[in-house]
JSON list of C-alpha atoms in Angstrom, two decimals:
[
{"chain": "A", "resi": 1, "resn": "UNK", "atom": "CA", "xyz": [-27.21, -6.89, -34.72]},
{"chain": "A", "resi": 2, "resn": "UNK", "atom": "CA", "xyz": [-27.15, -4.28, -37.19]},
{"chain": "A", "resi": 3, "resn": "UNK", "atom": "CA", "xyz": [-28.88, -4.88, -40.32]},
{"chain": "A", "resi": 4, "resn": "UNK", "atom": "CA", "xyz": [-26.21, -3.74, -41.94]},
{"chain": "A", "resi": 5, "resn": "UNK", "atom": "CA", "xyz": [-24.24, -6.80, -40.87]},
{"chain": "A", "resi": 6, "resn": "UNK", "atom": "CA", "xyz": [-25.76, -9.38, -43.08]},
{"chain": "A", "resi": 7, "resn": "UNK", "atom": "CA", "xyz": [-24.01, -6.90, -45.97]},
{"chain": "A", "resi": 8, "resn": "UNK", "atom": "CA", "xyz": [-20.57, -8.08, -47.64]},
{"chain": "A", "resi": 9, "resn": "UNK", "atom": "CA", "xyz": [-17.98, -6.14, -46.28]},
{"chain": "A", "resi": 10, "resn": "UNK", "atom": "CA", "xyz": [-17.45, -4.28, -49.16]},
{"chain": "A", "resi": 11, "resn": "UNK", "atom": "CA", "xyz": [-21.40, -3.26, -49.53]},
{"chain": "A", "resi": 12, "resn": "UNK", "atom": "CA", "xyz": [-21.00, -2.32, -46.23]},
{"chain": "A", "resi": 13, "resn": "UNK", "atom": "CA", "xyz": [-18.61, 0.49, -46.37]},
{"chain": "A", "resi": 14, "resn": "UNK", "atom": "CA", "xyz": [-20.52, 1.64, -49.50]},
{"chain": "A", "resi": 15, "resn": "UNK", "atom": "CA", "xyz": [-23.49, 2.29, -46.93]},
{"chain": "A", "resi": 16, "resn": "UNK", "atom": "CA", "xyz": [-22.90, 5.97, -45.48]},
{"chain": "A", "resi": 17, "resn": "UNK", "atom": "CA", "xyz": [-21.72, 7.41, -49.00]},
{"chain": "A", "resi": 18, "resn": "UNK", "atom": "CA", "xyz": [-24.72, 6.54, -50.48]},
{"chain": "A", "resi": 19, "resn": "UNK", "atom": "CA", "xyz": [-26.88, 7.70, -48.23]},
{"chain": "A", "resi": 20, "resn": "UNK", "atom": "CA", "xyz": [-24.86, 10.99, -47.87]},
{"chain": "A", "resi": 21, "resn": "UNK", "atom": "CA", "xyz": [-24.87, 11.48, -51.67]},
{"chain": "A", "resi": 22, "resn": "UNK", "atom": "CA", "xyz": [-28.92, 10.70, -51.30]},
{"chain": "A", "resi": 23, "resn": "UNK", "atom": "CA", "xyz": [-29.05, 12.88, -48.42]},
{"chain": "A", "resi": 24, "resn": "UNK", "atom": "CA", "xyz": [-27.44, 15.34, -50.78]},
{"chain": "A", "resi": 25, "resn": "UNK", "atom": "CA", "xyz": [-29.42, 15.50, -53.45]},
{"chain": "A", "resi": 26, "resn": "UNK", "atom": "CA", "xyz": [-32.38, 15.33, -52.12]},
{"chain": "A", "resi": 27, "resn": "UNK", "atom": "CA", "xyz": [-31.80, 18.33, -50.15]},
{"chain": "A", "resi": 28, "resn": "UNK", "atom": "CA", "xyz": [-30.34, 20.28, -53.31]},
{"chain": "A", "resi": 29, "resn": "UNK", "atom": "CA", "xyz": [-33.66, 19.44, -55.46]},
{"chain": "A", "resi": 30, "resn": "UNK", "atom": "CA", "xyz": [-35.86, 20.50, -52.78]},
{"chain": "A", "resi": 31, "resn": "UNK", "atom": "CA", "xyz": [-33.80, 24.16, -52.99]},
{"chain": "A", "resi": 32, "resn": "UNK", "atom": "CA", "xyz": [-32.76, 24.13, -56.96]},
{"chain": "A", "resi": 33, "resn": "UNK", "atom": "CA", "xyz": [-34.81, 23.29, -60.25]},
{"chain": "A", "resi": 34, "resn": "UNK", "atom": "CA", "xyz": [-32.98, 22.22, -63.20]},
{"chain": "A", "resi": 35, "resn": "UNK", "atom": "CA", "xyz": [-29.63, 22.68, -64.31]},
{"chain": "A", "resi": 36, "resn": "UNK", "atom": "CA", "xyz": [-28.55, 25.15, -61.19]},
{"chain": "A", "resi": 37, "resn": "UNK", "atom": "CA", "xyz": [-29.93, 21.73, -59.15]},
{"chain": "A", "resi": 38, "resn": "UNK", "atom": "CA", "xyz": [-26.71, 19.65, -61.84]},
{"chain": "A", "resi": 39, "resn": "UNK", "atom": "CA", "xyz": [-24.52, 22.69, -60.89]},
{"chain": "A", "resi": 40, "resn": "UNK", "atom": "CA", "xyz": [-24.71, 22.43, -57.63]},
{"chain": "A", "resi": 41, "resn": "UNK", "atom": "CA", "xyz": [-24.66, 18.25, -56.84]},
{"chain": "A", "resi": 42, "resn": "UNK", "atom": "CA", "xyz": [-21.10, 19.14, -59.14]},
{"chain": "A", "resi": 43, "resn": "UNK", "atom": "CA", "xyz": [-20.27, 21.29, -56.27]},
{"chain": "A", "resi": 44, "resn": "UNK", "atom": "CA", "xyz": [-21.39, 18.44, -53.49]},
{"chain": "A", "resi": 45, "resn": "UNK", "atom": "CA", "xyz": [-19.60, 16.77, -55.32]},
{"chain": "A", "resi": 46, "resn": "UNK", "atom": "CA", "xyz": [-15.66, 16.79, -54.04]},
{"chain": "A", "resi": 47, "resn": "UNK", "atom": "CA", "xyz": [-16.90, 15.94, -50.59]},
{"chain": "A", "resi": 48, "resn": "UNK", "atom": "CA", "xyz": [-18.71, 12.25, -50.96]},
{"chain": "A", "resi": 49, "resn": "UNK", "atom": "CA", "xyz": [-15.68, 11.58, -53.16]},
{"chain": "A", "resi": 50, "resn": "UNK", "atom": "CA", "xyz": [-12.89, 12.31, -50.81]},
{"chain": "A", "resi": 51, "resn": "UNK", "atom": "CA", "xyz": [-15.14, 10.13, -48.45]},
{"chain": "A", "resi": 52, "resn": "UNK", "atom": "CA", "xyz": [-13.86, 7.39, -50.92]},
{"chain": "A", "resi": 53, "resn": "UNK", "atom": "CA", "xyz": [-10.63, 8.10, -50.61]},
{"chain": "A", "resi": 54, "resn": "UNK", "atom": "CA", "xyz": [-8.99, 6.27, -48.09]},
{"chain": "A", "resi": 55, "resn": "UNK", "atom": "CA", "xyz": [-7.16, 7.79, -45.57]},
{"chain": "A", "resi": 56, "resn": "UNK", "atom": "CA", "xyz": [-4.72, 6.25, -43.71]},
{"chain": "A", "resi": 57, "resn": "UNK", "atom": "CA", "xyz": [-2.94, 9.28, -40.40]},
{"chain": "A", "resi": 58, "resn": "UNK", "atom": "CA", "xyz": [-6.19, 9.70, -37.79]},
{"chain": "A", "resi": 59, "resn": "UNK", "atom": "CA", "xyz": [-5.86, 13.09, -37.61]},
{"chain": "A", "resi": 60, "resn": "UNK", "atom": "CA", "xyz": [-6.14, 13.43, -41.07]},
{"chain": "A", "resi": 61, "resn": "UNK", "atom": "CA", "xyz": [-9.61, 11.29, -40.79]},
{"chain": "A", "resi": 62, "resn": "UNK", "atom": "CA", "xyz": [-10.62, 13.86, -38.37]},
{"chain": "A", "resi": 63, "resn": "UNK", "atom": "CA", "xyz": [-9.98, 17.23, -40.65]},
{"chain": "A", "resi": 64, "resn": "UNK", "atom": "CA", "xyz": [-11.96, 15.45, -43.37]},
{"chain": "A", "resi": 65, "resn": "UNK", "atom": "CA", "xyz": [-14.93, 14.21, -41.12]},
{"chain": "A", "resi": 66, "resn": "UNK", "atom": "CA", "xyz": [-15.21, 17.97, -39.81]},
{"chain": "A", "resi": 67, "resn": "UNK", "atom": "CA", "xyz": [-14.66, 19.70, -43.19]},
{"chain": "A", "resi": 68, "resn": "UNK", "atom": "CA", "xyz": [-17.67, 16.48, -45.15]},
{"chain": "A", "resi": 69, "resn": "UNK", "atom": "CA", "xyz": [-19.81, 17.29, -41.96]},
{"chain": "A", "resi": 70, "resn": "UNK", "atom": "CA", "xyz": [-18.94, 20.94, -42.56]},
{"chain": "A", "resi": 71, "resn": "UNK", "atom": "CA", "xyz": [-19.73, 21.19, -45.79]},
{"chain": "A", "resi": 72, "resn": "UNK", "atom": "CA", "xyz": [-22.41, 18.35, -46.28]},
{"chain": "A", "resi": 73, "resn": "UNK", "atom": "CA", "xyz": [-24.56, 20.60, -43.21]},
{"chain": "A", "resi": 74, "resn": "UNK", "atom": "CA", "xyz": [-24.35, 23.72, -45.57]},
{"chain": "A", "resi": 75, "resn": "UNK", "atom": "CA", "xyz": [-26.30, 21.94, -48.59]},
{"chain": "A", "resi": 76, "resn": "UNK", "atom": "CA", "xyz": [-28.64, 20.10, -46.50]},
{"chain": "A", "resi": 77, "resn": "UNK", "atom": "CA", "xyz": [-29.11, 23.66, -44.38]},
{"chain": "A", "resi": 78, "resn": "UNK", "atom": "CA", "xyz": [-29.04, 25.61, -47.68]},
{"chain": "A", "resi": 79, "resn": "UNK", "atom": "CA", "xyz": [-32.37, 23.71, -48.99]},
{"chain": "A", "resi": 80, "resn": "UNK", "atom": "CA", "xyz": [-34.06, 23.88, -46.48]},
{"chain": "A", "resi": 81, "resn": "UNK", "atom": "CA", "xyz": [-33.95, 27.43, -46.43]},
{"chain": "A", "resi": 82, "resn": "UNK", "atom": "CA", "xyz": [-34.52, 27.61, -49.84]},
{"chain": "A", "resi": 83, "resn": "UNK", "atom": "CA", "xyz": [-37.63, 25.51, -49.71]},
{"chain": "A", "resi": 84, "resn": "UNK", "atom": "CA", "xyz": [-38.73, 27.19, -47.15]},
{"chain": "A", "resi": 85, "resn": "UNK", "atom": "CA", "xyz": [-39.31, 30.84, -49.39]},
{"chain": "A", "resi": 86, "resn": "UNK", "atom": "CA", "xyz": [-40.20, 29.39, -52.06]},
{"chain": "A", "resi": 87, "resn": "UNK", "atom": "CA", "xyz": [-43.24, 27.63, -50.31]},
{"chain": "A", "resi": 88, "resn": "UNK", "atom": "CA", "xyz": [-44.12, 30.59, -48.93]},
{"chain": "A", "resi": 89, "resn": "UNK", "atom": "CA", "xyz": [-42.81, 33.35, -51.01]},
{"chain": "A", "resi": 90, "resn": "UNK", "atom": "CA", "xyz": [-42.51, 31.77, -53.80]},
{"chain": "A", "resi": 91, "resn": "UNK", "atom": "CA", "xyz": [-38.68, 33.80, -53.62]},
{"chain": "A", "resi": 92, "resn": "UNK", "atom": "CA", "xyz": [-35.14, 32.98, -53.98]},
{"chain": "A", "resi": 93, "resn": "UNK", "atom": "CA", "xyz": [-32.54, 34.01, -51.01]},
{"chain": "A", "resi": 94, "resn": "UNK", "atom": "CA", "xyz": [-31.63, 36.85, -52.85]},
{"chain": "A", "resi": 95, "resn": "UNK", "atom": "CA", "xyz": [-34.46, 38.41, -54.41]},
{"chain": "A", "resi": 96, "resn": "UNK", "atom": "CA", "xyz": [-35.33, 41.55, -54.20]},
{"chain": "A", "resi": 97, "resn": "UNK", "atom": "CA", "xyz": [-38.01, 41.23, -51.69]},
{"chain": "A", "resi": 98, "resn": "UNK", "atom": "CA", "xyz": [-36.29, 38.64, -49.37]},
{"chain": "A", "resi": 99, "resn": "UNK", "atom": "CA", "xyz": [-33.59, 41.08, -49.01]},
{"chain": "A", "resi": 100, "resn": "UNK", "atom": "CA", "xyz": [-35.30, 44.29, -48.84]},
{"chain": "A", "resi": 101, "resn": "UNK", "atom": "CA", "xyz": [-37.44, 42.25, -46.24]},
{"chain": "A", "resi": 102, "resn": "UNK", "atom": "CA", "xyz": [-34.20, 41.32, -44.28]},
{"chain": "A", "resi": 103, "resn": "UNK", "atom": "CA", "xyz": [-33.09, 44.41, -44.61]},
{"chain": "A", "resi": 104, "resn": "UNK", "atom": "CA", "xyz": [-36.08, 46.37, -43.16]},
{"chain": "A", "resi": 105, "resn": "UNK", "atom": "CA", "xyz": [-36.93, 44.05, -40.42]},
{"chain": "A", "resi": 106, "resn": "UNK", "atom": "CA", "xyz": [-35.03, 44.21, -36.89]},
{"chain": "A", "resi": 107, "resn": "UNK", "atom": "CA", "xyz": [-33.61, 42.02, -35.16]},
{"chain": "A", "resi": 108, "resn": "UNK", "atom": "CA", "xyz": [-36.51, 41.62, -32.24]},
{"chain": "A", "resi": 109, "resn": "UNK", "atom": "CA", "xyz": [-38.77, 41.37, -35.22]},
{"chain": "A", "resi": 110, "resn": "UNK", "atom": "CA", "xyz": [-36.88, 38.50, -36.91]},
{"chain": "A", "resi": 111, "resn": "UNK", "atom": "CA", "xyz": [-37.34, 36.85, -33.21]},
{"chain": "A", "resi": 112, "resn": "UNK", "atom": "CA", "xyz": [-41.10, 37.89, -33.55]},
{"chain": "A", "resi": 113, "resn": "UNK", "atom": "CA", "xyz": [-41.81, 36.96, -36.86]},
{"chain": "A", "resi": 114, "resn": "UNK", "atom": "CA", "xyz": [-40.13, 33.65, -36.30]},
{"chain": "A", "resi": 115, "resn": "UNK", "atom": "CA", "xyz": [-42.08, 32.53, -32.90]},
{"chain": "A", "resi": 116, "resn": "UNK", "atom": "CA", "xyz": [-45.21, 32.93, -34.92]},
{"chain": "A", "resi": 117, "resn": "UNK", "atom": "CA", "xyz": [-43.85, 30.27, -37.50]},
{"chain": "A", "resi": 118, "resn": "UNK", "atom": "CA", "xyz": [-42.63, 28.20, -35.41]},
{"chain": "A", "resi": 119, "resn": "UNK", "atom": "CA", "xyz": [-45.41, 26.04, -35.24]},
{"chain": "A", "resi": 120, "resn": "UNK", "atom": "CA", "xyz": [-45.76, 25.44, -38.96]},
{"chain": "A", "resi": 121, "resn": "UNK", "atom": "CA", "xyz": [-41.70, 25.46, -39.25]},
{"chain": "A", "resi": 122, "resn": "UNK", "atom": "CA", "xyz": [-41.72, 22.32, -36.46]},
{"chain": "A", "resi": 123, "resn": "UNK", "atom": "CA", "xyz": [-41.97, 19.55, -38.56]},
{"chain": "A", "resi": 124, "resn": "UNK", "atom": "CA", "xyz": [-39.56, 20.79, -41.11]},
{"chain": "A", "resi": 125, "resn": "UNK", "atom": "CA", "xyz": [-36.77, 21.27, -38.20]},
{"chain": "A", "resi": 126, "resn": "UNK", "atom": "CA", "xyz": [-37.01, 18.16, -36.74]},
{"chain": "A", "resi": 127, "resn": "UNK", "atom": "CA", "xyz": [-36.89, 16.22, -40.12]},
{"chain": "A", "resi": 128, "resn": "UNK", "atom": "CA", "xyz": [-33.07, 19.06, -40.93]},
{"chain": "A", "resi": 129, "resn": "UNK", "atom": "CA", "xyz": [-32.29, 18.50, -37.48]},
{"chain": "A", "resi": 130, "resn": "UNK", "atom": "CA", "xyz": [-32.62, 14.67, -38.42]},
{"chain": "A", "resi": 131, "resn": "UNK", "atom": "CA", "xyz": [-30.84, 14.96, -41.42]},
{"chain": "A", "resi": 132, "resn": "UNK", "atom": "CA", "xyz": [-27.75, 16.81, -39.59]},
{"chain": "A", "resi": 133, "resn": "UNK", "atom": "CA", "xyz": [-28.01, 13.83, -37.19]},
{"chain": "A", "resi": 134, "resn": "UNK", "atom": "CA", "xyz": [-27.69, 11.07, -39.62]},
{"chain": "A", "resi": 135, "resn": "UNK", "atom": "CA", "xyz": [-24.97, 12.73, -41.44]},
{"chain": "A", "resi": 136, "resn": "UNK", "atom": "CA", "xyz": [-23.01, 13.14, -38.84]},
{"chain": "A", "resi": 137, "resn": "UNK", "atom": "CA", "xyz": [-23.26, 9.50, -38.01]},
{"chain": "A", "resi": 138, "resn": "UNK", "atom": "CA", "xyz": [-22.62, 8.61, -41.70]},
{"chain": "A", "resi": 139, "resn": "UNK", "atom": "CA", "xyz": [-19.51, 10.41, -42.06]},
{"chain": "A", "resi": 140, "resn": "UNK", "atom": "CA", "xyz": [-18.09, 8.36, -38.68]},
{"chain": "A", "resi": 141, "resn": "UNK", "atom": "CA", "xyz": [-18.71, 5.31, -40.24]},
{"chain": "A", "resi": 142, "resn": "UNK", "atom": "CA", "xyz": [-17.49, 6.19, -43.41]},
{"chain": "A", "resi": 143, "resn": "UNK", "atom": "CA", "xyz": [-14.25, 7.21, -41.57]},
{"chain": "A", "resi": 144, "resn": "UNK", "atom": "CA", "xyz": [-14.27, 3.54, -39.63]},
{"chain": "A", "resi": 145, "resn": "UNK", "atom": "CA", "xyz": [-14.73, 1.29, -42.89]},
{"chain": "A", "resi": 146, "resn": "UNK", "atom": "CA", "xyz": [-12.68, 3.30, -45.37]},
{"chain": "A", "resi": 147, "resn": "UNK", "atom": "CA", "xyz": [-13.95, 1.94, -49.12]},
{"chain": "A", "resi": 148, "resn": "UNK", "atom": "CA", "xyz": [-11.49, 0.14, -51.07]},
{"chain": "A", "resi": 149, "resn": "UNK", "atom": "CA", "xyz": [-10.63, 1.36, -54.08]},
{"chain": "A", "resi": 150, "resn": "UNK", "atom": "CA", "xyz": [-9.05, -0.57, -56.83]},
{"chain": "A", "resi": 151, "resn": "UNK", "atom": "CA", "xyz": [-6.63, 1.39, -59.50]},
{"chain": "A", "resi": 152, "resn": "UNK", "atom": "CA", "xyz": [-9.39, 1.72, -61.64]},
{"chain": "A", "resi": 153, "resn": "UNK", "atom": "CA", "xyz": [-11.51, 3.45, -59.37]},
{"chain": "A", "resi": 154, "resn": "UNK", "atom": "CA", "xyz": [-9.26, 5.56, -58.33]},
{"chain": "A", "resi": 155, "resn": "UNK", "atom": "CA", "xyz": [-8.46, 6.94, -61.51]},
{"chain": "A", "resi": 156, "resn": "UNK", "atom": "CA", "xyz": [-11.70, 7.74, -61.99]},
{"chain": "A", "resi": 157, "resn": "UNK", "atom": "CA", "xyz": [-12.04, 9.01, -58.68]},
{"chain": "A", "resi": 158, "resn": "UNK", "atom": "CA", "xyz": [-9.37, 11.54, -59.70]},
{"chain": "A", "resi": 159, "resn": "UNK", "atom": "CA", "xyz": [-11.10, 11.81, -63.18]},
{"chain": "A", "resi": 160, "resn": "UNK", "atom": "CA", "xyz": [-14.57, 13.10, -61.33]},
{"chain": "A", "resi": 161, "resn": "UNK", "atom": "CA", "xyz": [-12.66, 15.09, -59.18]},
{"chain": "A", "resi": 162, "resn": "UNK", "atom": "CA", "xyz": [-11.12, 17.04, -62.46]},
{"chain": "A", "resi": 163, "resn": "UNK", "atom": "CA", "xyz": [-14.70, 18.02, -63.80]},
{"chain": "A", "resi": 164, "resn": "UNK", "atom": "CA", "xyz": [-15.39, 18.76, -60.22]},
{"chain": "A", "resi": 165, "resn": "UNK", "atom": "CA", "xyz": [-12.47, 21.36, -60.23]},
{"chain": "A", "resi": 166, "resn": "UNK", "atom": "CA", "xyz": [-14.08, 23.19, -63.29]},
{"chain": "A", "resi": 167, "resn": "UNK", "atom": "CA", "xyz": [-16.76, 23.74, -61.63]},
{"chain": "A", "resi": 168, "resn": "UNK", "atom": "CA", "xyz": [-15.50, 25.27, -58.71]},
{"chain": "A", "resi": 169, "resn": "UNK", "atom": "CA", "xyz": [-13.23, 27.22, -61.31]},
{"chain": "A", "resi": 170, "resn": "UNK", "atom": "CA", "xyz": [-16.60, 28.80, -62.27]},
{"chain": "A", "resi": 171, "resn": "UNK", "atom": "CA", "xyz": [-17.63, 32.02, -60.41]},
{"chain": "A", "resi": 172, "resn": "UNK", "atom": "CA", "xyz": [-21.14, 32.03, -61.19]},
{"chain": "A", "resi": 173, "resn": "UNK", "atom": "CA", "xyz": [-20.89, 28.51, -60.54]},
{"chain": "A", "resi": 174, "resn": "UNK", "atom": "CA", "xyz": [-19.14, 29.40, -57.17]},
{"chain": "A", "resi": 175, "resn": "UNK", "atom": "CA", "xyz": [-21.40, 31.60, -56.08]},
{"chain": "A", "resi": 176, "resn": "UNK", "atom": "CA", "xyz": [-23.64, 29.23, -55.00]},
{"chain": "A", "resi": 177, "resn": "UNK", "atom": "CA", "xyz": [-21.85, 26.71, -53.16]},
{"chain": "A", "resi": 178, "resn": "UNK", "atom": "CA", "xyz": [-23.43, 27.12, -50.00]},
{"chain": "A", "resi": 179, "resn": "UNK", "atom": "CA", "xyz": [-20.32, 27.97, -47.24]},
{"chain": "A", "resi": 180, "resn": "UNK", "atom": "CA", "xyz": [-19.91, 30.93, -50.42]},
{"chain": "A", "resi": 181, "resn": "UNK", "atom": "CA", "xyz": [-23.70, 32.48, -50.36]},
{"chain": "A", "resi": 182, "resn": "UNK", "atom": "CA", "xyz": [-24.85, 32.65, -46.83]},
{"chain": "A", "resi": 183, "resn": "UNK", "atom": "CA", "xyz": [-21.68, 34.51, -46.43]},
{"chain": "A", "resi": 184, "resn": "UNK", "atom": "CA", "xyz": [-22.14, 37.10, -49.88]},
{"chain": "A", "resi": 185, "resn": "UNK", "atom": "CA", "xyz": [-26.53, 37.06, -48.94]},
{"chain": "A", "resi": 186, "resn": "UNK", "atom": "CA", "xyz": [-25.21, 38.62, -45.06]},
{"chain": "A", "resi": 187, "resn": "UNK", "atom": "CA", "xyz": [-23.07, 41.48, -46.96]},
{"chain": "A", "resi": 188, "resn": "UNK", "atom": "CA", "xyz": [-25.97, 42.25, -49.06]},
{"chain": "A", "resi": 189, "resn": "UNK", "atom": "CA", "xyz": [-28.94, 42.36, -46.07]},
{"chain": "A", "resi": 190, "resn": "UNK", "atom": "CA", "xyz": [-25.81, 44.70, -44.07]},
{"chain": "A", "resi": 191, "resn": "UNK", "atom": "CA", "xyz": [-24.88, 46.69, -47.60]},
{"chain": "A", "resi": 192, "resn": "UNK", "atom": "CA", "xyz": [-28.01, 47.76, -48.66]},
{"chain": "A", "resi": 193, "resn": "UNK", "atom": "CA", "xyz": [-29.71, 48.53, -45.16]},
{"chain": "A", "resi": 194, "resn": "UNK", "atom": "CA", "xyz": [-25.90, 50.74, -44.94]},
{"chain": "A", "resi": 195, "resn": "UNK", "atom": "CA", "xyz": [-27.28, 52.42, -48.21]},
{"chain": "A", "resi": 196, "resn": "UNK", "atom": "CA", "xyz": [-31.06, 53.24, -46.85]},
{"chain": "A", "resi": 197, "resn": "UNK", "atom": "CA", "xyz": [-29.76, 54.72, -43.43]},
{"chain": "A", "resi": 198, "resn": "UNK", "atom": "CA", "xyz": [-27.40, 56.49, -45.54]},
{"chain": "A", "resi": 199, "resn": "UNK", "atom": "CA", "xyz": [-30.70, 57.88, -47.95]},
{"chain": "A", "resi": 200, "resn": "UNK", "atom": "CA", "xyz": [-31.80, 58.53, -45.00]},
{"chain": "A", "resi": 201, "resn": "UNK", "atom": "CA", "xyz": [-29.29, 60.70, -43.37]},
{"chain": "A", "resi": 202, "resn": "UNK", "atom": "CA", "xyz": [-29.21, 62.75, -46.41]},
{"chain": "A", "resi": 203, "resn": "UNK", "atom": "CA", "xyz": [-33.26, 63.51, -46.47]},
{"chain": "A", "resi": 204, "resn": "UNK", "atom": "CA", "xyz": [-32.81, 64.57, -43.07]},
{"chain": "A", "resi": 205, "resn": "UNK", "atom": "CA", "xyz": [-29.94, 66.61, -43.93]}
]
């Protein structure tokens, strides 16, 4: 029998959401410091609040589960990558050091680097995969056992969503959202690589 069966039904419904909140907060704390960490929590909060809102249709519940997993997985992976770069190089992903190294590295060299770092990264990768798996399970359970919300609780939820909307409207905050940051980061690397290629071509001429 699951240990959660001993909890009242009302409390049991909150356990998956509380687990997801704790996992997301831990990932954000691992990759960000101070005020930026609070900003990132406001960016992650809408997904967590959405899981609290009752959704009736099974199709919408599936859509919510997929979107919630993608968003929360983005925060988990983002925190892991930032923590790794900070531990290894004391640098942020968008620093000149990291961008220059990525732009100056071929796919073969990247694979060689990953294979050389694999023994040191094994424990971290296992922890990340475990967190992602538990995230998927928690989202599934949150969908199966929706949280019962009173009218005052729904009003509080709407107020928090309004606050989160302001955070998303701020471009300096929004650009750090993992689902926006990493595609933009990839484009920065490609742009830098192209600029270096143009410079080499001009020198050759």
